[in-house]
C-alpha cells in the first residue's frame, strides 16, 4: 500500500481484504482463537518431534552406551541415573522418542494407506469386493487386537518390521470402516458421477474427487489411531514382545526399571525413574487428544453441550 | 415368528459364524510357522526319529482340515493339546497339557475380572448418570477431565503410580499379587486389591463416559421433552421415561467394557505378577509355545465374542420398539 498510515483509503482496505491468506496466515488466525489445551498439545507434539528428529544432538550419551555403575542415582552426570546394566536413562528417553514415536507413526501411516485405500475402493465399487472386505473386517474386529497381535507375534517373531506390519494390518480395519462410511456419502455426489462418465480411472476418483472431501474426519481419526497404536506398541514392548533391546523404547524401559519403584521410601527419585518413560507416553497421548478434540470442534461443529 | 426372536436368532448365528472363522484363524497359527519348527523346538541335538515322532504327534502328516476338526473337537471337550515347553532332544517328555496350565489361571483371571466388575459397574453407572443429569456443572467437568486423562494413560502407568503410592511410599497393599488355589478368600482379595483397583480406574473412565453419552443422547430426544412439558417431575422423567429406553445402551456399554476388561487384564497381570491367563499367554508368546498361545487366544476370543453377543441381545430384547411391534 502506498497510502500514509493516518489517511483512510477504501481501496487500500478492500485490497487488503482481497489479499489471499497464505496457509500460515490462516493457521496463525486459527491458533490465536484456539483454547489453551490445544496450544499446550501442539507445543508438546512440537517438542517431541524436535527431540525425536535431533535425538543424537540432545542426548548426552549414546543409546546403548554402557557405564560401569548400574542403577546409578540421579546426578549432574546422569540426569535420571542409569538403568539395570548402566545405560544413561535420560539419553535413552530421548532416543525413545525417536524409536517409539517413530515406529508408531510408521505403523499409523501404513494402517491408513491400507485401510484408506481399501475403504475408498469398497465405497466406490460397492460390489462383491465391498461385501468381501466388510465381512473380513467384521471378523478381524471380533478378536481383541492385543490378543491377535500376541498370536501373530508368537508366530512371526518380534522384529520391528513384523511389529509394524501386524499392528498396521489389525488397525487398518478401523480405518477401513471409517473411510468407507464417510466415503459412501460422497460417492453418490454428482461430480463423482461426472468424473466417472468422463472416463476417469479408479485411482483418480479416489485421490482427486473423494479424498479431499473426506479429509477432516480422516485427519482426526489419524490422531486417535496414532494414540491407540502408540499405546498398543508401548504395551507390547512393556510385555517384552514388542521392540527388542538394545533399542531404547519407553515401554520396555518401564519394565526394565520397574524394580526401582520399591526403593521410593529411601530415595523418591529412584522410585520415580520407572514412571518417567510411562509419563512421557501419557503426556503425548493427552496432548494429541487435546489437539484432536479442538480439531473436531473446528471442522465438524459437533459440540458436547448445546 | 416373533420379530425379537428372529433378530436374536440372527445374531446368534452371526456370532457362531464369527466364532468359526476366529477359531480357523487361531488354528492356522501352527500352519504359518516356518518349515522345520519341530527341529527348532526340540533343539539341534534331536534325532530324526524324535522329530518325526513329534511331527506325527502334532499330526503334521495329516491334511489340515482333519487336524482342524480334531483341534476344535478337542477344544470343545477341554483338550487344547500339549505344551511345547518341557520337550527336549532325548525324547523324554516333561511337557504338560495346555488345559492343566490354563484351568487354574483362568479361575484367577475370572476372579480378578469379577471383583473389578462388581466395583466398577455400579460406580461408573452412578457417575455416568449423575454427570449426565448435572451436565456442565463443576462436578461434571471435573469427572470429565479426570476420566479423559485416565483414558490417555497406558495401563501400566496407572498401575505403577498405584504401586508407588500404595505399596512403596505407604506400604498398605502388596505390590505382588501372588495368589494360588490354597489362598483363603480374604487374603486373596487383599492381595489382588491393587490389580483390581488399577483395572477399576481404567474401566470406570471408559464406562462412565459411554454411559454419560448414552443418557445425554436420550435426554435430548423429543419424547423426553414432551414428558417434561406435560409436567412430569425430574425423577419421574428419568425413572419412568428415560430409563426403560436407556437399558439397551447401558447394557451394551457394560458388556462392551467387560469385553475390554478381558483384554486389559493382560498388562495388569504382568505388572502385578498375578498368575492369570494373560500372564501365561505373554510367557508363551515369549517362548513361542504355540499350543499355549492358541489355547489362551481361543479363551480370550470366545469371551470377547460372547460378551459382545450378550450386549447385542440385551440391546434387542430390551428395546421397547421391538417388543411391541405394530
Coordinates of C-alpha atoms in Angstrom, one line a residue:
Chain A
X1 CA 0.0 0.0 0.0
X2 CA 1.2 3.4 -0.9
X3 CA -1.1 5.5 1.3
X4 CA 0.2 7.0 4.5
X5 CA -0.9 5.4 7.7
X6 CA -3.2 8.1 9.0
X7 CA -5.1 8.6 5.9
X8 CA -8.1 6.4 5.2
X9 CA -8.4 4.6 1.8
X10 CA -11.2 2.4 0.9
X11 CA -9.2 0.9 -2.0
X12 CA -6.5 0.0 0.4
X13 CA -8.8 -1.7 2.9
X14 CA -10.7 -3.6 0.2
X15 CA -7.4 -4.6 -1.4
X16 CA -6.0 -6.0 1.8
X17 CA -9.2 -8.0 2.4
X18 CA -9.0 -9.4 -1.1
X19 CA -5.4 -10.5 -0.5
X20 CA -5.4 -14.3 -0.3
X21 CA -4.3 -15.5 3.1
X22 CA -1.4 -18.0 3.0
X23 CA -1.7 -21.3 4.8
X24 CA 0.5 -19.9 7.6
X25 CA -1.6 -16.8 8.0
X26 CA -4.7 -18.9 8.3
X27 CA -3.0 -21.2 10.8
X28 CA -1.9 -18.2 12.8
X29 CA -5.5 -16.8 13.0
X30 CA -6.9 -20.2 14.0
X31 CA -4.2 -20.6 16.6
X32 CA -4.9 -17.2 18.2
X33 CA -8.6 -18.4 18.6
X34 CA -7.6 -21.9 19.9
X35 CA -8.2 -22.9 23.6
X36 CA -5.2 -23.3 25.8
X37 CA -5.5 -27.1 25.8
X38 CA -5.0 -27.2 22.0
X39 CA -2.0 -24.9 22.2
X40 CA -0.5 -26.9 25.0
X41 CA -1.0 -30.1 22.9
X42 CA 0.6 -28.6 19.9
X43 CA 3.6 -27.4 21.9
X44 CA 4.1 -30.8 23.4
X45 CA 3.9 -32.5 20.0
X46 CA 6.3 -30.0 18.6
X47 CA 8.9 -30.6 21.4
X48 CA 8.6 -34.4 21.0
X49 CA 9.1 -34.0 17.2
X50 CA 12.2 -31.9 17.7
X51 CA 13.6 -34.3 20.3
X52 CA 12.9 -37.3 18.1
X53 CA 14.5 -35.8 14.9
X54 CA 17.6 -34.3 16.6
X55 CA 18.0 -37.1 19.3
X56 CA 21.8 -37.5 18.8
X57 CA 22.3 -33.8 19.4
X58 CA 20.2 -33.5 22.6
X59 CA 21.2 -36.8 24.2
X60 CA 24.4 -36.5 26.3
X61 CA 25.3 -40.2 25.7
X62 CA 24.7 -42.9 23.2
X63 CA 21.5 -45.1 23.0
X64 CA 23.3 -48.3 24.1
X65 CA 26.4 -46.8 25.8
X66 CA 27.0 -48.8 29.0
X67 CA 28.6 -47.1 32.1
X68 CA 30.2 -49.1 34.9
X69 CA 27.6 -48.3 37.6
X70 CA 24.1 -49.9 37.1
X71 CA 21.2 -48.2 38.8
X72 CA 23.2 -45.0 39.5
X73 CA 21.3 -42.3 41.4
X74 CA 20.2 -39.0 39.7
X75 CA 23.2 -36.8 39.4
X76 CA 24.7 -34.0 37.2
X77 CA 26.5 -36.6 35.2
X78 CA 23.4 -38.9 34.7
X79 CA 20.3 -36.7 35.0
X80 CA 17.9 -39.5 35.6
X81 CA 20.6 -42.1 36.7
X82 CA 21.4 -45.3 34.9
X83 CA 19.4 -48.4 34.2
X84 CA 19.9 -52.1 35.2
X85 CA 23.0 -52.5 33.0
X86 CA 24.3 -49.0 33.4
X87 CA 22.9 -47.1 30.4
X88 CA 22.0 -43.4 30.8
X89 CA 18.3 -43.2 31.3
X90 CA 18.0 -39.5 30.1
X91 CA 19.7 -40.3 26.8
X92 CA 17.5 -43.4 26.3
X93 CA 14.4 -41.3 27.0
X94 CA 15.4 -39.0 24.1
X95 CA 16.2 -41.9 21.8
X96 CA 13.0 -43.5 22.9
X97 CA 11.1 -40.5 21.4
X98 CA 12.7 -41.3 18.1
X99 CA 12.1 -45.1 18.3
X100 CA 8.8 -45.5 20.0
X101 CA 7.1 -42.5 18.4
X102 CA 8.7 -43.1 15.0
X103 CA 7.6 -46.7 14.9
X104 CA 4.1 -45.7 15.9
X105 CA 3.9 -43.0 13.2
X106 CA 5.1 -45.5 10.6
X107 CA 2.5 -48.0 11.7
X108 CA -0.3 -45.5 11.7
X109 CA 0.7 -44.3 8.2
X110 CA 0.8 -47.9 6.9
X111 CA -2.6 -48.6 8.5
X112 CA -4.1 -45.5 6.8
X113 CA -2.6 -46.5 3.5
X114 CA -4.1 -50.0 3.6
X115 CA -7.4 -49.1 5.4
X116 CA -7.9 -45.9 3.5
X117 CA -7.3 -47.3 0.0
X118 CA -9.4 -50.4 0.6
X119 CA -12.1 -48.3 2.2
X120 CA -12.3 -45.9 -0.7
X121 CA -12.2 -48.8 -3.2
X122 CA -15.1 -50.5 -1.3
X123 CA -17.1 -47.3 -1.2
X124 CA -16.7 -46.7 -4.9
X125 CA -17.1 -50.2 -6.0
X126 CA -20.0 -51.4 -3.8
X127 CA -19.9 -54.8 -5.4
X128 CA -18.7 -58.2 -4.1
X129 CA -15.3 -56.5 -3.2
X130 CA -17.2 -54.3 -0.7
X131 CA -19.0 -57.3 0.7
X132 CA -15.9 -59.4 1.0
X133 CA -13.8 -56.7 2.6
X134 CA -16.5 -55.6 5.0
X135 CA -17.1 -59.2 6.3
X136 CA -13.4 -59.8 6.6
X137 CA -13.1 -56.6 8.7
X138 CA -16.0 -57.7 10.8
X139 CA -14.2 -60.9 11.7
X140 CA -10.9 -59.3 12.4
X141 CA -12.6 -56.8 14.7
X142 CA -14.2 -59.6 16.6
X143 CA -10.9 -60.6 18.1
X144 CA -9.3 -58.1 20.6
X145 CA -6.4 -56.6 18.7
X146 CA -3.9 -57.0 21.6
X147 CA -4.6 -60.8 21.7
X148 CA -4.4 -61.1 17.9
X149 CA -1.1 -59.2 17.9
X150 CA 0.2 -61.6 20.6
X151 CA -0.7 -64.6 18.5
X152 CA 0.8 -63.2 15.3
X153 CA 4.0 -62.1 17.1
X154 CA 4.4 -65.6 18.5
X155 CA 4.3 -67.0 15.0
X156 CA 6.4 -64.5 13.1
X157 CA 8.7 -63.4 16.0
X158 CA 9.2 -59.9 17.5
X159 CA 11.0 -57.8 15.0
X160 CA 10.3 -54.2 14.3
X161 CA 9.2 -54.9 10.7
X162 CA 6.8 -57.6 11.9
X163 CA 5.5 -55.4 14.7
X164 CA 4.8 -52.5 12.2
X165 CA 3.1 -54.7 9.7
X166 CA 1.0 -56.7 12.2
X167 CA -0.3 -53.7 14.1
X168 CA -0.9 -51.8 10.9
X169 CA -3.0 -54.5 9.4
X170 CA -5.0 -55.0 12.6
X171 CA -5.6 -51.3 12.9
X172 CA -6.4 -50.7 9.2
X173 CA -9.7 -52.5 9.9
X174 CA -10.9 -49.5 11.9
X175 CA -9.6 -47.0 9.3
X176 CA -11.4 -49.1 6.6
X177 CA -14.7 -48.8 8.4
X178 CA -14.4 -45.1 8.9
X179 CA -13.2 -44.3 5.4
X180 CA -15.9 -46.5 3.8
X181 CA -18.6 -44.9 6.0
X182 CA -17.7 -41.3 5.1
X183 CA -16.8 -42.0 1.5
X184 CA -20.2 -43.7 0.8
X185 CA -21.9 -40.3 1.3
X186 CA -19.5 -38.6 -1.1
X187 CA -19.6 -41.3 -3.8
X188 CA -23.2 -40.6 -4.7
X189 CA -22.5 -36.9 -5.4
X190 CA -23.0 -35.7 -9.0
X191 CA -19.4 -34.6 -9.5
X192 CA -18.2 -38.1 -8.8
X193 CA -20.6 -39.5 -11.4
X194 CA -19.4 -36.8 -13.8
X195 CA -15.9 -37.9 -13.3
X196 CA -16.9 -41.5 -13.9
X197 CA -18.7 -40.6 -17.1
X198 CA -15.7 -38.6 -18.2
X199 CA -13.8 -41.9 -18.1
X200 CA -11.5 -41.2 -15.1
X201 CA -9.9 -44.2 -13.5
X202 CA -10.5 -45.5 -10.0
X203 CA -7.2 -44.0 -8.8
X204 CA -8.1 -40.5 -10.0
X205 CA -11.6 -40.6 -8.5
X206 CA -10.2 -41.8 -5.2
X207 CA -7.5 -39.2 -5.0
X208 CA -9.0 -36.1 -6.7
X209 CA -12.7 -36.4 -6.2
X210 CA -13.3 -38.2 -2.9
X211 CA -10.3 -37.9 -0.7
X212 CA -10.3 -34.1 -0.5
X213 CA -13.9 -34.2 0.7
X214 CA -13.4 -36.7 3.5
X215 CA -10.1 -35.3 4.8
X216 CA -11.3 -33.7 8.1
X217 CA -12.7 -36.9 9.8
X218 CA -9.7 -38.8 8.5
X219 CA -7.2 -36.4 10.0
X220 CA -9.0 -36.5 13.4
X221 CA -9.0 -40.3 13.1
X222 CA -5.3 -40.2 12.4
X223 CA -4.6 -38.6 15.7
X224 CA -6.8 -41.0 17.6
X225 CA -5.5 -44.1 15.7
X226 CA -2.0 -42.9 16.4
X227 CA -2.7 -42.8 20.2
X228 CA -4.2 -46.3 20.0
X229 CA -1.2 -47.7 18.0
X230 CA 1.2 -45.9 20.3
X231 CA -0.4 -47.3 23.4
X232 CA -0.6 -50.8 21.9
X233 CA 3.1 -50.8 20.9
X234 CA 4.1 -49.5 24.3
X235 CA 2.0 -52.2 25.9
X236 CA 3.6 -54.9 23.7
X237 CA 7.1 -53.6 24.4
X238 CA 6.3 -53.4 28.1
X239 CA 5.2 -57.1 27.9
X240 CA 8.6 -57.9 26.4
X241 CA 7.3 -58.9 22.9
X242 CA 7.4 -55.6 21.1
X243 CA 10.5 -53.5 20.4
X244 CA 13.5 -55.5 21.5
X245 CA 16.7 -54.4 23.3
X246 CA 19.1 -52.7 22.9
X247 CA 16.8 -50.3 21.0
X248 CA 15.7 -47.7 23.5
X249 CA 11.9 -47.7 23.9
X250 CA 9.7 -46.3 26.6
X251 CA 7.6 -49.4 27.1
X252 CA 10.5 -51.7 27.8
X253 CA 12.3 -49.1 29.8
X254 CA 9.4 -49.1 32.3
X255 CA 9.6 -52.8 32.6
X256 CA 13.4 -52.9 33.0
X257 CA 13.5 -50.4 35.8
X258 CA 10.3 -51.4 37.5
X259 CA 12.0 -52.9 40.5
X260 CA 13.4 -49.4 41.4
X261 CA 9.9 -48.4 42.4
X262 CA 10.1 -50.3 45.7
X263 CA 13.0 -48.1 46.8
X264 CA 10.9 -45.0 46.7
X265 CA 10.8 -44.9 50.5
X266 CA 14.5 -44.4 50.7
X267 CA 15.1 -42.4 47.5
X268 CA 12.0 -40.9 46.0
X269 CA 13.9 -40.0 42.8
X270 CA 14.8 -43.6 42.2
X271 CA 11.2 -44.6 42.7
X272 CA 10.1 -42.1 40.1
X273 CA 12.6 -43.3 37.5
X274 CA 10.5 -46.1 36.0
X275 CA 7.5 -43.7 35.9
X276 CA 9.3 -41.2 33.6
X277 CA 9.0 -43.1 30.3
X278 CA 5.4 -44.1 31.2
X279 CA 4.7 -40.4 31.9
X280 CA 6.3 -39.5 28.5
X281 CA 3.8 -41.9 26.8
X282 CA 0.9 -40.5 28.8
X283 CA 1.8 -36.8 28.1
X284 CA 2.0 -37.4 24.3
X285 CA -1.4 -39.2 24.2
X286 CA -3.0 -36.5 26.3
X287 CA -1.5 -33.8 24.1
X288 CA -2.8 -35.5 20.9
X289 CA -6.2 -35.9 22.4
X290 CA -6.4 -32.2 23.2
X291 CA -5.5 -31.3 19.6
X292 CA -7.9 -33.8 18.1
X293 CA -10.7 -32.5 20.3
X294 CA -10.1 -29.0 19.1
X295 CA -9.8 -30.0 15.5
X296 CA -13.1 -32.0 15.7
X297 CA -14.8 -28.9 17.2
X298 CA -13.5 -26.8 14.4
X299 CA -14.2 -29.0 11.4
X300 CA -17.5 -30.7 12.3
X301 CA -19.1 -28.2 14.6
X302 CA -20.1 -31.1 16.9
X303 CA -20.4 -29.9 20.4
X304 CA -20.9 -31.9 23.5
X305 CA -23.2 -29.2 25.0
X306 CA -25.9 -27.4 23.2
Chain B
X1 CA -42.1 -65.8 14.2
X2 CA -41.8 -63.0 16.8
X3 CA -39.5 -60.3 15.4
X4 CA -37.5 -60.3 18.6
X5 CA -36.8 -64.0 18.5
X6 CA -36.0 -63.7 14.8
X7 CA -33.4 -61.0 15.4
X8 CA -31.9 -62.8 18.4
X9 CA -31.5 -66.0 16.4
X10 CA -29.9 -64.0 13.6
X11 CA -27.4 -62.5 16.0
X12 CA -26.7 -65.9 17.5
X13 CA -26.0 -67.3 14.0
X14 CA -23.7 -64.4 13.2
X15 CA -21.9 -65.0 16.5
X16 CA -21.4 -68.7 15.7
X17 CA -20.1 -67.9 12.2
X18 CA -17.6 -65.3 13.7
X19 CA -16.5 -67.9 16.2
X20 CA -15.9 -70.4 13.5
X21 CA -13.8 -68.0 11.4
X22 CA -11.9 -66.9 14.5
X23 CA -11.1 -70.5 15.5
X24 CA -9.9 -71.1 11.9
X25 CA -7.6 -68.1 12.2
X26 CA -6.2 -69.2 15.5
X27 CA -5.8 -72.8 14.3
X28 CA -3.9 -71.7 11.2
X29 CA -1.3 -70.2 13.5
X30 CA 0.5 -73.5 13.6
X31 CA 0.3 -73.8 9.8
X32 CA 2.0 -70.5 9.3
X33 CA 5.1 -71.5 11.3
X34 CA 8.2 -71.6 9.3
X35 CA 9.2 -75.0 7.8
X36 CA 11.1 -77.2 10.2
X37 CA 9.9 -76.0 13.5
X38 CA 10.0 -79.4 15.1
X39 CA 13.7 -79.2 14.9
X40 CA 13.6 -75.6 16.4
X41 CA 11.6 -76.7 19.4
X42 CA 13.3 -79.9 20.2
X43 CA 16.8 -78.4 19.7
X44 CA 19.7 -79.1 17.4
X45 CA 20.6 -82.4 19.1
X46 CA 17.2 -84.0 18.3
X47 CA 17.4 -87.2 16.2
X48 CA 15.5 -87.8 13.0
X49 CA 13.2 -90.2 14.8
X50 CA 12.3 -87.8 17.7
X51 CA 11.5 -85.0 15.2
X52 CA 9.4 -87.5 13.1
X53 CA 7.6 -88.7 16.2
X54 CA 6.9 -85.1 17.3
X55 CA 5.6 -84.3 13.9
X56 CA 3.4 -87.3 14.0
X57 CA 2.1 -86.4 17.4
X58 CA 1.1 -82.9 16.1
X59 CA -0.5 -84.7 13.2
X60 CA 1.5 -82.8 10.6
X61 CA 1.4 -85.8 8.3
X62 CA -2.4 -85.4 8.0
X63 CA -4.3 -82.9 5.9
X64 CA -5.1 -79.6 7.6
X65 CA -8.9 -80.0 7.6
X66 CA -8.6 -83.2 9.6
X67 CA -6.3 -81.5 12.1
X68 CA -8.7 -78.6 12.4
X69 CA -11.6 -80.9 13.1
X70 CA -9.5 -82.7 15.7
X71 CA -8.3 -79.5 17.3
X72 CA -11.8 -78.0 17.5
X73 CA -13.3 -81.3 18.7
X74 CA -10.6 -81.5 21.4
X75 CA -11.1 -77.8 22.4
X76 CA -14.8 -78.4 22.9
X77 CA -14.1 -81.3 25.2
X78 CA -11.5 -79.3 27.1
X79 CA -8.4 -80.7 25.4
X80 CA -6.2 -78.0 23.9
X81 CA -3.2 -80.1 23.1
X82 CA 0.2 -80.3 24.8
X83 CA 2.6 -77.5 25.6
X84 CA 5.8 -77.3 23.6
X85 CA 7.9 -76.4 26.7
X86 CA 9.4 -79.3 28.6
X87 CA 10.2 -81.3 25.5
X88 CA 13.8 -82.0 24.6
X89 CA 16.0 -83.8 22.2
X90 CA 16.4 -87.0 24.1
X91 CA 12.7 -87.8 23.7
X92 CA 11.8 -87.6 27.4
X93 CA 8.6 -85.7 27.7
X94 CA 8.1 -83.4 30.7
X95 CA 5.6 -81.2 28.9
X96 CA 2.1 -80.5 30.4
X97 CA -1.4 -80.5 29.0
X98 CA -2.3 -77.0 28.0
X99 CA -5.7 -77.3 29.8
X100 CA -3.9 -78.1 33.0
X101 CA -1.8 -74.9 32.6
X102 CA -4.8 -72.8 31.8
X103 CA -7.6 -74.0 34.1
X104 CA -6.2 -72.8 37.5
X105 CA -5.1 -69.5 35.9
X106 CA -8.5 -69.0 34.2
X107 CA -10.2 -69.1 37.6
X108 CA -7.7 -66.5 38.9
X109 CA -8.3 -64.2 35.9
X110 CA -12.1 -64.6 36.2
X111 CA -11.8 -63.8 39.9
X112 CA -9.9 -60.6 39.2
X113 CA -12.3 -59.6 36.4
X114 CA -15.4 -60.2 38.6
X115 CA -14.0 -58.2 41.5
X116 CA -13.3 -55.4 39.2
X117 CA -16.7 -55.6 37.5
X118 CA -18.5 -55.7 40.9
X119 CA -16.9 -52.4 41.9
X120 CA -16.7 -50.7 38.5
X121 CA -20.2 -51.2 37.1
X122 CA -22.2 -49.5 39.9
X123 CA -19.6 -46.8 40.3
X124 CA -19.5 -45.9 36.7
X125 CA -23.2 -46.1 36.2
X126 CA -23.7 -43.8 39.1
X127 CA -21.1 -41.3 37.9
X128 CA -22.3 -41.5 34.3
X129 CA -26.0 -40.9 35.1
X130 CA -25.3 -38.1 37.7
X131 CA -22.9 -36.3 35.4
X132 CA -25.4 -36.5 32.6
X133 CA -28.1 -35.0 34.9
X134 CA -25.8 -32.2 36.1
X135 CA -24.3 -31.6 32.8
X136 CA -21.8 -28.8 32.5
X137 CA -21.7 -28.3 36.3
X138 CA -18.3 -28.2 38.1
X139 CA -19.0 -31.9 39.1
X140 CA -19.5 -33.0 35.6
X141 CA -16.5 -31.1 34.3
X142 CA -14.2 -32.5 37.0
X143 CA -15.2 -36.0 36.3
X144 CA -14.9 -35.5 32.6
X145 CA -11.4 -34.1 32.7
X146 CA -10.2 -36.8 35.1
X147 CA -11.6 -39.6 33.0
X148 CA -10.2 -38.2 29.8
X149 CA -6.8 -38.1 31.4
X150 CA -7.1 -41.7 32.7
X151 CA -8.1 -42.9 29.3
X152 CA -5.0 -41.4 27.7
X153 CA -2.7 -43.2 30.2
X154 CA -1.2 -46.6 29.4
X155 CA -2.5 -49.2 31.9
X156 CA 1.0 -49.9 33.3
X157 CA 1.4 -46.2 34.1
X158 CA -1.7 -46.2 36.3
X159 CA -0.5 -49.5 37.8
X160 CA 2.9 -48.2 38.7
X161 CA 1.6 -44.9 40.1
X162 CA -0.7 -47.0 42.4
X163 CA 2.3 -49.2 43.4
X164 CA 4.4 -46.2 44.1
X165 CA 1.7 -44.6 46.3
X166 CA 0.1 -47.6 48.0
X167 CA 2.8 -50.2 48.0
X168 CA 6.1 -48.4 48.2
X169 CA 5.7 -45.0 49.8
X170 CA 2.8 -46.1 52.1
X171 CA 3.0 -49.9 52.2
X172 CA -0.7 -50.7 52.6
X173 CA -1.1 -53.3 49.9
X174 CA 1.4 -55.8 48.5
X175 CA 2.9 -55.0 45.1
X176 CA 3.0 -58.6 44.0
X177 CA -0.4 -60.3 43.8
X178 CA 0.8 -63.9 44.1
X179 CA -2.2 -66.0 44.9
X180 CA -2.7 -69.7 44.5
X181 CA -5.5 -72.2 44.9
X182 CA -5.0 -72.5 48.7
X183 CA -5.2 -68.8 49.4
X184 CA -8.3 -68.0 51.5
X185 CA -10.8 -65.5 50.1
X186 CA -10.0 -62.6 52.4
X187 CA -6.2 -63.0 51.7
X188 CA -6.9 -63.3 48.0
X189 CA -9.0 -60.1 48.0
X190 CA -6.3 -58.3 49.9
X191 CA -3.5 -59.4 47.6
X192 CA -5.4 -58.7 44.4
X193 CA -6.5 -55.2 45.7
X194 CA -4.1 -53.2 43.6
X195 CA -4.6 -55.0 40.3
X196 CA -8.4 -54.8 40.8
X197 CA -8.0 -51.1 41.7
X198 CA -6.0 -50.4 38.5
X199 CA -8.5 -52.1 36.3
X200 CA -11.3 -50.4 38.0
X201 CA -9.8 -46.9 37.3
X202 CA -9.3 -47.7 33.6
X203 CA -12.7 -49.3 33.1
X204 CA -14.7 -46.7 35.1
X205 CA -13.3 -44.0 32.9
X206 CA -14.5 -45.7 29.7
X207 CA -17.8 -46.9 31.1
X208 CA -18.7 -43.7 32.7
X209 CA -18.1 -41.6 29.6
X210 CA -20.1 -44.0 27.5
X211 CA -23.0 -44.1 30.0
X212 CA -23.0 -40.3 30.1
X213 CA -23.1 -40.0 26.3
X214 CA -25.9 -42.6 26.1
X215 CA -28.0 -40.8 28.7
X216 CA -27.4 -37.3 27.2
X217 CA -28.3 -38.7 23.8
X218 CA -31.6 -40.0 25.3
X219 CA -32.5 -36.9 27.3
X220 CA -32.3 -34.9 24.0
X221 CA -35.0 -36.9 22.3
X222 CA -38.4 -35.3 21.7
X223 CA -40.4 -37.7 23.9
X224 CA -38.4 -36.7 27.0
X225 CA -39.1 -33.1 26.2
X226 CA -42.8 -33.9 25.8
X227 CA -42.8 -35.7 29.2
X228 CA -41.1 -32.6 30.7
X229 CA -43.7 -30.3 29.1
X230 CA -46.6 -32.4 30.4
X231 CA -45.4 -31.6 33.9
X232 CA -43.5 -34.8 34.9
X233 CA -41.0 -34.3 37.7
X234 CA -37.3 -34.8 37.1
X235 CA -37.3 -38.2 38.9
X236 CA -40.4 -39.3 37.0
X237 CA -38.8 -38.3 33.7
X238 CA -35.7 -40.3 34.5
X239 CA -37.3 -43.4 36.1
X240 CA -40.4 -43.8 34.0
X241 CA -39.5 -42.3 30.7
X242 CA -35.7 -42.3 30.2
X243 CA -34.6 -45.5 32.0
X244 CA -36.7 -48.1 30.0
X245 CA -35.1 -46.8 26.8
X246 CA -31.7 -46.5 28.4
X247 CA -31.3 -50.1 29.4
X248 CA -30.2 -51.1 26.0
X249 CA -27.4 -48.6 25.6
X250 CA -26.3 -49.1 29.2
X251 CA -26.2 -52.9 28.9
X252 CA -24.2 -52.5 25.7
X253 CA -21.8 -50.2 27.5
X254 CA -21.4 -52.7 30.3
X255 CA -20.8 -55.7 28.2
X256 CA -18.5 -53.8 25.8
X257 CA -16.4 -52.7 28.8
X258 CA -16.3 -56.2 30.3
X259 CA -15.0 -57.4 27.0
X260 CA -12.4 -54.6 27.2
X261 CA -11.6 -55.8 30.7
X262 CA -10.8 -59.2 29.4
X263 CA -8.0 -57.7 27.3
X264 CA -6.9 -55.1 29.8
X265 CA -6.3 -57.9 32.3
X266 CA -3.2 -59.0 30.3
X267 CA -1.0 -56.0 31.0
X268 CA -2.2 -55.6 34.6
X269 CA -1.5 -59.3 35.3
X270 CA 2.1 -58.9 34.1
X271 CA 2.7 -55.8 36.2
X272 CA 1.5 -57.4 39.4
X273 CA 2.8 -60.9 38.6
X274 CA -0.8 -62.1 39.0
X275 CA -1.0 -65.8 38.0
X276 CA -3.7 -65.4 35.3
X277 CA -4.3 -66.4 31.7
X278 CA -2.9 -63.1 30.4
X279 CA 0.5 -63.6 32.1
X280 CA 0.5 -67.2 30.8
X281 CA -0.1 -66.0 27.3
X282 CA 2.6 -63.4 27.4
X283 CA 5.1 -66.0 28.7
X284 CA 4.0 -68.4 26.0
X285 CA 4.5 -65.8 23.3
X286 CA 8.0 -65.0 24.5
X287 CA 8.9 -68.7 24.4
X288 CA 6.9 -69.2 21.2
X289 CA 4.9 -72.1 22.8
X290 CA 2.2 -72.1 20.1
X291 CA -0.3 -74.6 21.7
X292 CA -0.5 -72.5 24.9
X293 CA -0.8 -69.2 22.8
X294 CA -3.6 -70.8 20.8
X295 CA -5.4 -72.0 23.9
X296 CA -5.2 -68.6 25.6
X297 CA -6.2 -66.7 22.5
X298 CA -9.2 -69.0 22.0
X299 CA -10.4 -68.4 25.5
X300 CA -9.9 -64.6 25.2
X301 CA -11.6 -64.5 21.8
X302 CA -14.5 -66.6 22.9
X303 CA -15.1 -64.5 26.0
X304 CA -14.9 -61.3 23.9
X305 CA -17.3 -62.5 21.2
X306 CA -19.7 -63.9 23.8
X307 CA -19.8 -60.6 25.8
X308 CA -20.4 -58.6 22.6
X309 CA -23.1 -61.0 21.6
X310 CA -24.8 -60.7 25.0
X311 CA -24.6 -56.9 24.7
X312 CA -26.3 -57.1 21.3
X313 CA -29.0 -59.5 22.5
X314 CA -29.8 -57.4 25.6
X315 CA -30.0 -54.4 23.3
X316 CA -32.5 -56.2 21.2
X317 CA -34.8 -57.7 23.8
X318 CA -34.9 -54.5 26.0
X319 CA -35.8 -52.3 23.0
X320 CA -39.4 -51.3 23.6
X321 CA -39.8 -50.6 19.9
X322 CA -39.1 -54.2 19.0
X323 CA -41.1 -55.6 22.0
X324 CA -44.3 -54.0 20.8
X325 CA -44.4 -54.5 17.1
X326 CA -47.1 -52.7 15.2

